[in-house]
mmCIF file of C-alpha atoms in Angstrom:
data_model
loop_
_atom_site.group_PDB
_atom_site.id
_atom_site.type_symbol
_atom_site.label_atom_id
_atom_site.label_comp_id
_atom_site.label_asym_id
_atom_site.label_seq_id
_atom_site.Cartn_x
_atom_site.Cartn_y
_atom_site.Cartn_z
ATOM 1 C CA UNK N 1 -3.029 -22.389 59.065
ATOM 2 C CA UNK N 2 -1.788 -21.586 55.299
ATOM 3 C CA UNK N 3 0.563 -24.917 55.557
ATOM 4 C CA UNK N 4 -1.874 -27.206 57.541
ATOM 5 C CA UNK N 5 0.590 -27.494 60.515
ATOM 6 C CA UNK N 6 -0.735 -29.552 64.152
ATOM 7 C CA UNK N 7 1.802 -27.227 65.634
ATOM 8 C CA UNK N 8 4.680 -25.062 65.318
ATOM 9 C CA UNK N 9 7.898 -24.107 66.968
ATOM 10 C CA UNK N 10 10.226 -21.732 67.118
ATOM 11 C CA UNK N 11 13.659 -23.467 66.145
ATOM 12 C CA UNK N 12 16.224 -20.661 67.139
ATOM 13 C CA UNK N 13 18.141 -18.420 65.144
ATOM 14 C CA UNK N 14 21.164 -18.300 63.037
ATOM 15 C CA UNK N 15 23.704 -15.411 63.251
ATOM 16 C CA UNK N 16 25.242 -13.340 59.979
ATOM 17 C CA UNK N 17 27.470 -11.045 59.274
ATOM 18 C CA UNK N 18 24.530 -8.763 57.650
ATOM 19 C CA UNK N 19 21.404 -9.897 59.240
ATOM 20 C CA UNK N 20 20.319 -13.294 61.384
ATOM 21 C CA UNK N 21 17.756 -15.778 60.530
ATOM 22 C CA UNK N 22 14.623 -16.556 62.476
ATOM 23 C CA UNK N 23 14.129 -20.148 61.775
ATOM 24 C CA UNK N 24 10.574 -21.969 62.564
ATOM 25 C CA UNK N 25 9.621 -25.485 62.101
ATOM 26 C CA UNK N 26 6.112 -26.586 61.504
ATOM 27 C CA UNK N 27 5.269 -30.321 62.505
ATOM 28 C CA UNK N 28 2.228 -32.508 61.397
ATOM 29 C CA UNK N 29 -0.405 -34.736 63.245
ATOM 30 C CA UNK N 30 2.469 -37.567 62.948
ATOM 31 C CA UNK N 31 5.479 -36.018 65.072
ATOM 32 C CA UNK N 32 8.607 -37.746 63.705
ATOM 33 C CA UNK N 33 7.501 -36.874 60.196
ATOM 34 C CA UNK N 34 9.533 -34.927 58.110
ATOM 35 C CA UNK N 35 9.407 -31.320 59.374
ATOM 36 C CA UNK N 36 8.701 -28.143 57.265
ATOM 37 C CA UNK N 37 11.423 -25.571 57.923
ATOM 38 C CA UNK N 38 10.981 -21.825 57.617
ATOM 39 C CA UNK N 39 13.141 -18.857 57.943
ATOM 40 C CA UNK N 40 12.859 -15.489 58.284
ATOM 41 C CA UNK N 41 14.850 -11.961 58.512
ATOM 42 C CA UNK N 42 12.385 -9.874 60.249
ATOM 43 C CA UNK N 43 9.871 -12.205 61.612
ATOM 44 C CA UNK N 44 7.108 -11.284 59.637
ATOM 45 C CA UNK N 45 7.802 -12.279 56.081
ATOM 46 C CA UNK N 46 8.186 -16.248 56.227
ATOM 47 C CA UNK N 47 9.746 -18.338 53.646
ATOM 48 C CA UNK N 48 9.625 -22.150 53.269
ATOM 49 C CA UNK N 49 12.976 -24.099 52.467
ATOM 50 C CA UNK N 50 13.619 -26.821 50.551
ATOM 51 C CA UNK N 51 13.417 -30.615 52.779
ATOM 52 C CA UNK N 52 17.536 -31.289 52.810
ATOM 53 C CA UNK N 53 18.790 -33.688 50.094
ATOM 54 C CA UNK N 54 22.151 -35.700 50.799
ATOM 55 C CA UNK N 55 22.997 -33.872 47.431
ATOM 56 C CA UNK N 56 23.155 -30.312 49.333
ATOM 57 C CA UNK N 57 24.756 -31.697 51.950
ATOM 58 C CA UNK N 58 28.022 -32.529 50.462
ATOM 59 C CA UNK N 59 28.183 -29.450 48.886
ATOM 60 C CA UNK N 60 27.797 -27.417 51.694
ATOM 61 C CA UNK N 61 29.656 -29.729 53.859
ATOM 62 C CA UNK N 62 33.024 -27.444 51.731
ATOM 63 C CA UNK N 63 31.746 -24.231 52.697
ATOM 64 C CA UNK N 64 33.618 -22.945 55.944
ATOM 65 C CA UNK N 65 33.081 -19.360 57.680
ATOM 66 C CA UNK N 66 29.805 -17.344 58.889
ATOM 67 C CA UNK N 67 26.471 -16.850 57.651
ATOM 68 C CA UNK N 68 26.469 -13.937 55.519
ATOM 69 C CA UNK N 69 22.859 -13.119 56.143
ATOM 70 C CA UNK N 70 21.821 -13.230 52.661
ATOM 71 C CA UNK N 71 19.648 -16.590 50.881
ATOM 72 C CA UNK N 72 21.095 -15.452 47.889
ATOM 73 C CA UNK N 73 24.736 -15.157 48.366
ATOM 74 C CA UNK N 74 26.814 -17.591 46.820
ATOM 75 C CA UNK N 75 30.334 -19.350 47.955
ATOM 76 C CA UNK N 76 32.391 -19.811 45.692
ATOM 77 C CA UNK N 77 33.956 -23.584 45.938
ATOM 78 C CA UNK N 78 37.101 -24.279 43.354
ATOM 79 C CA UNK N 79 37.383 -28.564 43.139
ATOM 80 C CA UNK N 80 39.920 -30.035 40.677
ATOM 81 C CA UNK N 81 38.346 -32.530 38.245
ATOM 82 C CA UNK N 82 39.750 -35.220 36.153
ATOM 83 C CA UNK N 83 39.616 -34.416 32.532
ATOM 84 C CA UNK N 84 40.291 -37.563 29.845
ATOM 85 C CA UNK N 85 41.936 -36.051 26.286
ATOM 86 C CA UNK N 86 42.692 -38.856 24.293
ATOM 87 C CA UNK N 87 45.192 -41.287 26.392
ATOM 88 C CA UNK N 88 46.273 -38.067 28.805
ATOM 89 C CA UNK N 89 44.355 -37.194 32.213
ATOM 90 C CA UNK N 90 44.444 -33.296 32.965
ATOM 91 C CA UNK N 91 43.157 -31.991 36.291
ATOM 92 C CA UNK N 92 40.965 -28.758 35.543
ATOM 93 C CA UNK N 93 40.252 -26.077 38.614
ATOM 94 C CA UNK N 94 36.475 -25.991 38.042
ATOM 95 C CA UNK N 95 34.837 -23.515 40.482
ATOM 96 C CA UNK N 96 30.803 -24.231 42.183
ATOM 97 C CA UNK N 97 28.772 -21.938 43.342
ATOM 98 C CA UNK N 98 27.089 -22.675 46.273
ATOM 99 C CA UNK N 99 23.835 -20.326 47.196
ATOM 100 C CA UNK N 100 23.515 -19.281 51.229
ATOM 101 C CA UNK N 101 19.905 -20.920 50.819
ATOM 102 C CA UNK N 102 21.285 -23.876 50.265
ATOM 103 C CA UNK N 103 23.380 -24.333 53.120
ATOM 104 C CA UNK N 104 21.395 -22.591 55.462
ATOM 105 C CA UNK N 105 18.996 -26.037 54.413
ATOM 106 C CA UNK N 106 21.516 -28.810 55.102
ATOM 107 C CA UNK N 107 22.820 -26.836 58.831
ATOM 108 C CA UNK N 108 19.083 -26.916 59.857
ATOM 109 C CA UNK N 109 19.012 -30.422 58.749
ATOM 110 C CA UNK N 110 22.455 -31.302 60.499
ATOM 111 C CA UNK N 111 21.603 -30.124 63.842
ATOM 112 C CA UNK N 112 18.179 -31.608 63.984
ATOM 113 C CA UNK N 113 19.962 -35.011 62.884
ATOM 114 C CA UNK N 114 22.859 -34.769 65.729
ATOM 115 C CA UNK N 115 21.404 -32.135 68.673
ATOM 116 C CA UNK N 116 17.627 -31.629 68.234
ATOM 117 C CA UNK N 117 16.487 -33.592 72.088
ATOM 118 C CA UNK N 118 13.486 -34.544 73.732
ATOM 119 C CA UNK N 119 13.121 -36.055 77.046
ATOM 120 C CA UNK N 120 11.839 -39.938 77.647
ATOM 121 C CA UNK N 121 7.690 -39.662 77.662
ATOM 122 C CA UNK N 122 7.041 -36.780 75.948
ATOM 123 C CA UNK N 123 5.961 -38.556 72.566
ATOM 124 C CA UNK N 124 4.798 -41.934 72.404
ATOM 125 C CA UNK N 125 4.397 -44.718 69.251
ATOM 126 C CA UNK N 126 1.216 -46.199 68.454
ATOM 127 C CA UNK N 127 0.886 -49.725 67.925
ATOM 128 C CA UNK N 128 -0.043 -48.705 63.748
ATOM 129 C CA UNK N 129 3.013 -46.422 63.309
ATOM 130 C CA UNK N 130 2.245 -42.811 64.217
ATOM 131 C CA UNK N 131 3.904 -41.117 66.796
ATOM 132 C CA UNK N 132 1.906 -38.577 69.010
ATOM 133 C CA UNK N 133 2.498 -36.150 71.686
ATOM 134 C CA UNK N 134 1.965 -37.774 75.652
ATOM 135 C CA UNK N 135 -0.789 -36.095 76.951
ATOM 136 C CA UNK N 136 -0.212 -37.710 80.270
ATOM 137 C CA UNK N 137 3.739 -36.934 80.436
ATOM 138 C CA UNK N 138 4.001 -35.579 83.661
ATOM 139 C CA UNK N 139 7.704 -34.795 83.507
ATOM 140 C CA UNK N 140 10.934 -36.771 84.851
ATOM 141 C CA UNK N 141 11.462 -37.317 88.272
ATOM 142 C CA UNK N 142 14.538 -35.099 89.337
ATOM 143 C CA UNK N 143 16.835 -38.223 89.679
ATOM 144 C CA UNK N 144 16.007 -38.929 85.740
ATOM 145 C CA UNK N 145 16.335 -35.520 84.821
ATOM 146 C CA UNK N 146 20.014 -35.761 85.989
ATOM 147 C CA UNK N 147 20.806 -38.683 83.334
ATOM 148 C CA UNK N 148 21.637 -38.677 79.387
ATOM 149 C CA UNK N 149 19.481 -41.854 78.901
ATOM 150 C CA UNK N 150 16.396 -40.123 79.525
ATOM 151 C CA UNK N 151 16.644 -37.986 76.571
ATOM 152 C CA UNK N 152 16.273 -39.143 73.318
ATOM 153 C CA UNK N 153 17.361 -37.749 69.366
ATOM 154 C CA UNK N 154 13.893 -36.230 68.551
ATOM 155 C CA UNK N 155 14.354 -37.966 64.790
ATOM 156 C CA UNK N 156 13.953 -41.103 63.758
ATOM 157 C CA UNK N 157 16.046 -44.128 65.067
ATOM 158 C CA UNK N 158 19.572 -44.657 63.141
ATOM 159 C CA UNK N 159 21.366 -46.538 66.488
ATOM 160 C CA UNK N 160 18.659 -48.526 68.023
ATOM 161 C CA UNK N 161 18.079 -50.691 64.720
ATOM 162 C CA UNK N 162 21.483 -51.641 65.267
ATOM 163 C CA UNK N 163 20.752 -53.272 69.333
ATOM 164 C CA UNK N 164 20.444 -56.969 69.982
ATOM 165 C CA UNK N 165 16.974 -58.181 71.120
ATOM 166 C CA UNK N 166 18.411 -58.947 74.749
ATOM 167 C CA UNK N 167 19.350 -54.951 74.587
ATOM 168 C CA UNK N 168 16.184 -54.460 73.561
ATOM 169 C CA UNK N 169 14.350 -56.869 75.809
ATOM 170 C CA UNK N 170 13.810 -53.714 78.839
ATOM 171 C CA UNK N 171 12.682 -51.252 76.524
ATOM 172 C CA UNK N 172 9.487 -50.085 76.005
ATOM 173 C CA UNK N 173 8.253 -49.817 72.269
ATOM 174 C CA UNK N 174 5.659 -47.657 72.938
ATOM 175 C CA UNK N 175 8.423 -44.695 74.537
ATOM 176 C CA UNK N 176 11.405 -46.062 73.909
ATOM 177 C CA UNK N 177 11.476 -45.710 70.019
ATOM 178 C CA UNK N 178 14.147 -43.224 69.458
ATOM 179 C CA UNK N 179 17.754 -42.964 69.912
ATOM 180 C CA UNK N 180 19.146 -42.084 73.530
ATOM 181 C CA UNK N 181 22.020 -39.490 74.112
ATOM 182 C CA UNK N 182 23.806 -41.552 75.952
ATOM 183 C CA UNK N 183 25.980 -43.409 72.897
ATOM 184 C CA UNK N 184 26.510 -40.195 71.594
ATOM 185 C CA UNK N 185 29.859 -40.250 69.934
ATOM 186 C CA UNK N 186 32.104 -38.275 70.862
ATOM 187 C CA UNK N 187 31.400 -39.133 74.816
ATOM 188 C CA UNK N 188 31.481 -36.231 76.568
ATOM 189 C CA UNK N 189 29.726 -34.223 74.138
ATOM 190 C CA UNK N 190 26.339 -32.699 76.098
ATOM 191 C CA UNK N 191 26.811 -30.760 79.554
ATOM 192 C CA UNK N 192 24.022 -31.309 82.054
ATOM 193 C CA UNK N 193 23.402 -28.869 84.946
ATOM 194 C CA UNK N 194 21.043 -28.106 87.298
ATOM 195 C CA UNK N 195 19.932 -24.653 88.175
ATOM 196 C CA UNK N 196 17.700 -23.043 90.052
ATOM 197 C CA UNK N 197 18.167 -25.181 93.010
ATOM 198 C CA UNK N 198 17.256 -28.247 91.053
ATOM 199 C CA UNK N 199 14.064 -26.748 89.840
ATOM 200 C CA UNK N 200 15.165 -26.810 86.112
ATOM 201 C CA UNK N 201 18.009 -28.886 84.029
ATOM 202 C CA UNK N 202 19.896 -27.678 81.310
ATOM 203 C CA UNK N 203 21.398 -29.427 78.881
ATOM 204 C CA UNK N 204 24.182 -28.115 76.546
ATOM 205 C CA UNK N 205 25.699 -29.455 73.058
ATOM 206 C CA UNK N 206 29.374 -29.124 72.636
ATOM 207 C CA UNK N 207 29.769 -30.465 69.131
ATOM 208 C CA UNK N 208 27.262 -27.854 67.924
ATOM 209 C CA UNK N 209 27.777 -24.737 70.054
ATOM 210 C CA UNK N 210 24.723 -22.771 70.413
ATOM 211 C CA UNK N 211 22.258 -25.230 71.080
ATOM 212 C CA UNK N 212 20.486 -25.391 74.699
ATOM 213 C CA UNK N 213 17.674 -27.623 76.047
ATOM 214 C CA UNK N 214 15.675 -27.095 79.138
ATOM 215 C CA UNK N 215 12.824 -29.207 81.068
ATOM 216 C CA UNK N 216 11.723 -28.237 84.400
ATOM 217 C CA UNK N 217 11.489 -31.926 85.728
ATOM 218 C CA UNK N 218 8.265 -33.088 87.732
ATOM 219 C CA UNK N 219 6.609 -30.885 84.815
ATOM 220 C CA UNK N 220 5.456 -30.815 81.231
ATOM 221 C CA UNK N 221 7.968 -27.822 80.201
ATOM 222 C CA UNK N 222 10.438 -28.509 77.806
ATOM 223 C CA UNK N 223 12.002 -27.118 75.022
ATOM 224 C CA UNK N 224 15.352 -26.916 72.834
ATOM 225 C CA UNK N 225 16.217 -24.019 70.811
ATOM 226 C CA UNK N 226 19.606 -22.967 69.107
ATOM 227 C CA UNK N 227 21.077 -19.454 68.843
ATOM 228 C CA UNK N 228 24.679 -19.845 67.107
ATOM 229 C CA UNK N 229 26.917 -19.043 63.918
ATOM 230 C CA UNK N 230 25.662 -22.454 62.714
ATOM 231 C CA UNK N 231 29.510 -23.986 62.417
ATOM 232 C CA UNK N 232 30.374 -27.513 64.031
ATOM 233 C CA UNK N 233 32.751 -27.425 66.685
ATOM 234 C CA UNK N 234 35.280 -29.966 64.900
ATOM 235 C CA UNK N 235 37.910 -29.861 67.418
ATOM 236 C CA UNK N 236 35.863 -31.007 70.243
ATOM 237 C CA UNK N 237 37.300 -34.977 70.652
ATOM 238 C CA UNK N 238 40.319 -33.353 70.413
ATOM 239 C CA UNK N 239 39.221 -30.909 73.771
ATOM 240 C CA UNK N 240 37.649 -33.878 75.487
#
């Protein structure tokens, strides 16, 4: 109410050595705007983060290891900078400090970028820009539910700027807006499976451990949610 959200979701939760954090994600009438993030350590006192900057990125990108469970814990980074005296060029050890806050920002941002999923239907794009939820989605038929191309990157497009107008001749603009999983490099990075005697599919990322998305197809249920250390499995087109 406070922050004037349409609605808001509970994004999953990121495990430290000390303590975990509750992350939530409030979205607004538009629903591929930029989303507010908040996190918590006890689920009743919530804090609002920072939108991610590429800035933060790159300097977390250098921080390796678990969540320590603490926003105000700082990493300690040493990078070796060129230093001009006169005609000589030293390299000086210069150490950054790198708060937890920081990078708990740009791992939120990183998995919503690469992992965050919706299936085909669930949102569609007005003809003047917005994008709303489908009030009519009704679900994917089970033999759709079984295939990566009917889920799509629940951010805005980066891949399907870069299609030819004959590729994009059988979409349709109105659903087909966003980026499908099925280019997703490397291949071989989502598991699908059915369970519950086909009543519900599952899909799994490898490249970020932790994350799980469900839709129960013929029905309006979905949902993605990640519960992990918040590290990148970097090894994984090696394992493939």
């Amino acid at each position: 109410r406070d922050y004037r959200y349409d609605r808001v979701l509970f994004w999953g939760r990121i495990l430290g050595l000390v303590a975990d954090y509750y992350i939530a994600q409030g979205l607004s009438e538009d629903q591929l705007a930029p989303r507010k993030t908040l996190y918590s350590l006890n689920c009743t006192e919530w804090s609002l983060l920072p939108p991610a900057t590429e800035e933060m990125v790159a300097q977390s990108s250098v921080v390796k290891g678990r969540f320590m469970g603490d926003p105000s814990y700082e990493y300690e980074h040493t990078e070796l900078q060129k230093v001009n005296e006169g005609d000589k060029v030293f390299e000086e050890e210069i150490v950054v400090q790198i708060k937890e806050e920081t990078r708990l920002v740009s791992v939120i941002d990183q998995i919503d970028k690469a992992v965050a999923i919706i299936p085909r239907g669930a949102l569609f794009k007005t003809p003047f820009g917005p994008t709303h939820v489908n009030r009519t989605f009704e679900g994917l038929s089970l033999s759709e539910a079984k295939k990566l191309s009917s889920y799509f990157h629940f951010r805005e497009p980066v891949e399907l700027k870069n299609k030819t107008l004959l590729e994009k001749a059988d979409l349709d603009p109105s659903l087909d807006f966003m980026d499908s999983l099925e280019h997703d490099i490397p291949k071989g990075s989502w598991s699908i499976q059915m369970e519950r005697g086909n009543a519900l599919v599952v899909l799994r990322s490898l490249l970020w451990p932790g994350l799980t998305f469900y839709h129960a197809p013929r029905t309006k249920h979905y949902g993605y949610i990640y519960v992990g250390t918040g590290e990148k499995d970097m090894d994984l087109p090696f394992m493939l």
